[in-house]
C-alpha positions in Angstrom: 163.4 106.2 92.1 160.8 107.2 94.7 157.6 105.4 95.0 154.3 107.2 94.4 152.0 106.9 97.4 148.2 107.4 96.9 146.2 108.2 100.0 142.9 106.4 100.3 140.2 108.3 102.2 139.0 106.4 105.2 135.7 104.5 104.7 132.7 105.6 106.7 132.3 103.4 109.7 129.5 100.9 109.2 128.6 101.2 112.8 128.3 105.0 112.4 126.1 104.6 109.4 123.8 102.2 111.2 123.7 104.6 114.2 122.5 107.4 111.9 119.9 105.2 110.4 118.6 104.1 113.8 118.4 107.7 114.9 116.4 108.6 111.7 114.1 105.6 112.3 113.5 106.9 115.9 112.6 110.3 114.6 110.2 108.8 112.1 108.5 106.9 114.9 108.1 110.1 116.9 106.7 111.8 113.9 104.0 109.2 113.3 103.0 108.7 116.9 99.9 110.9 116.6 98.8 108.8 113.5 99.5 105.6 115.4 97.4 106.8 118.4 94.6 107.8 116.0 94.8 104.4 114.3 94.5 102.5 117.5 91.6 104.6 118.7 89.8 104.3 115.4 90.5 100.5 115.3 88.7 100.1 118.6 85.6 101.6 117.0 85.5 100.7 113.3 88.1 97.8 113.2 91.7 97.6 112.3 91.2 97.3 108.6 89.0 100.3 108.2 91.4 102.3 110.5 94.4 101.1 108.4 92.8 102.4 105.2 92.4 105.9 106.6 95.9 106.0 108.1 97.7 104.8 105.0 95.7 107.2 102.8 97.2 110.0 104.9 100.8 108.6 105.0 100.7 107.9 101.3 100.9 111.6 100.6 104.4 112.1 101.9 106.9 112.0 99.1 110.6 111.0 98.9 112.8 109.4 101.6 110.9 111.2 104.3 107.7 109.4 103.2 109.5 106.1 103.1 110.7 106.4 106.7 107.3 107.6 107.9 105.3 104.9 106.2 107.7 102.1 107.4 107.6 103.4 111.0 103.8 103.2 110.9 103.5 99.9 109.0 105.9 98.1 111.3 103.4 98.7 114.1 100.1 98.4 112.2 100.6 95.4 109.9 101.1 91.8 110.9 104.7 92.3 109.9 106.8 94.9 108.0 110.6 94.3 108.0 112.7 97.3 108.7 114.3 97.0 105.2 111.0 97.1 103.3 110.4 100.2 101.2 107.0 101.5 100.4 106.7 104.4 97.9 104.3 107.4 97.5 100.6 106.8 97.0 100.4 103.2 98.2 97.4 102.1 100.2 96.8 99.1 102.5 93.4 97.7 103.3 94.2 94.6 105.5 96.2 94.7 108.7 97.1 91.1 108.2 99.5 92.0 105.4 103.1 90.9 105.7 106.2 92.5 104.1 109.4 90.6 104.4 113.1 91.6 104.1 114.1 93.9 101.2 110.6 94.1 99.7 110.0 97.1 97.4 106.5 98.4 96.8 106.3 101.0 94.0 104.2 104.1 93.8 100.4 104.0 93.9 99.9 100.3 94.6 96.8 98.9 96.4 97.4 96.0 98.7 95.0 93.8 100.6 95.8 90.5 102.5 99.2 89.9 101.0 102.3 88.0 101.9 105.3 89.5 100.1 108.3 87.3 100.7 111.8 88.6 100.8 113.2 90.5 97.8 109.9 90.9 96.0 109.6 93.9 93.7 106.3 95.5 92.9 106.3 98.2 90.1 103.9 101.1 90.1 100.2 100.7 90.1 100.1 97.0 91.1 96.9 95.8 92.7 96.7 92.8 95.0 93.3 92.4 96.6 92.6 89.6 99.0 92.0 86.9 96.4 89.5 86.7 93.6 86.3 86.2 95.6 86.1 89.3 97.8 82.5 89.8 96.5 79.9 87.1 95.8 77.4 87.9 93.0 75.3 84.7 92.5 72.1 85.8 94.2 69.9 87.8 91.7 67.7 89.1 94.5 70.4 90.9 96.4 72.7 93.8 95.5 76.3 92.6 95.2 77.3 94.8 98.2 75.0 92.7 100.4 76.2 89.2 99.3 79.4 89.1 101.3 82.6 87.5 100.1 85.8 85.8 101.2 89.3 86.9 101.7 92.4 84.9 101.4 96.1 85.6 101.6 97.8 86.2 98.2 101.5 85.1 98.4 104.1 86.6 96.1 107.2 84.3 96.3 110.7 85.4 97.2 112.5 87.4 94.4 109.4 87.7 92.2 109.0 90.8 90.0 105.5 92.2 89.3 105.3 94.7 86.5 103.5 98.0 86.2 99.7 97.9 86.5 99.4 94.1 87.2 96.4 92.8 89.0 97.2 89.8 91.1 94.3 87.5 92.3 96.3 84.3 92.9 99.7 83.3 94.2 102.9 84.0 92.3 105.8 81.6 92.6 109.4 82.4 93.7 111.5 84.2 91.2 108.6 84.6 88.7 108.2 87.7 86.5 104.8 89.0 85.5 104.7 91.4 82.6 103.1 94.9 82.8 99.3 95.0 82.6 98.7 91.3 83.2 95.9 89.9 85.3 96.9 86.9 87.4 93.7 84.7 87.9 95.4 81.4 88.6 98.6 80.5 90.6 101.8 80.8 88.7 104.8 78.4 89.3 108.3 79.4 90.3 110.9 81.0 87.9 108.7 81.6 84.9 107.8 84.7 82.9 104.0 85.3 82.5 102.0 87.9 80.6 98.5 88.6 79.3 94.9 88.7 80.4 94.5 86.2 82.0 98.2 85.8 82.7 99.8 82.7 81.0 103.3 81.3 81.2 105.4 82.4 78.2 108.5 80.5 79.1 110.8 79.5 81.9 112.7 82.4 83.3 116.2 81.0 82.5 115.6 79.9 79.0 117.2 82.2 76.4 114.8 84.2 74.3 115.4 87.1 71.9 112.3 88.9 73.2 111.1 89.7 76.7 107.8 91.2 77.7 107.7 94.8 78.9 107.6 94.9 82.7 107.6 98.5 83.7 110.3 100.3 85.6 111.3 99.3 89.1 114.1 101.5 90.4 114.3 101.6 94.2 117.1 104.1 94.1 116.3 106.3 97.0 116.2 103.6 99.6 115.5 104.6 103.2 117.0 101.5 104.8 
């Protein structure tokens, strides 16, 4: 009795795959060079943060994988740090050049980010807003317009592996592995590995406790990754 032999197609070489990705990243860098030059010239006149806002407004308009590569090529050279595996979707704006995006960070569509530190494996769903803390504008002087009263900026840290749901506003730090339900407003720091929801956001339970119900978070599907 003869044996049946099944031919297995050869796997694509990982080195070839990485070579292709490197080549695409190079092409993306070439494509954004005019924007980078404009950014650096503008930064010398109006400052890095103002220049960053204008540049990211333009780059936010490119859809799909093409946009992901273009935005990353720019942000790697404009922000304090943007890891080459970070993925930023359509419509997202940055206002502070001191922002940091670590390894495997996913930023969904139409987010607005200030002075943030997104640790590795953080997921932001669509429409998340993270300004530079909760005191960017003072308003205690009745004799001055709010726009003239100044304010303060601080780094808002989202801990490794945290998941921030659709439309969340984050004004304080979020601990590692924590999940924040859609539509919440984080006004005080949240601990690690909890689930929080509401306005203001409050801890519902620890993340690894069994519960029949879970808050709605909003969809995060980084399927078309441009690594």
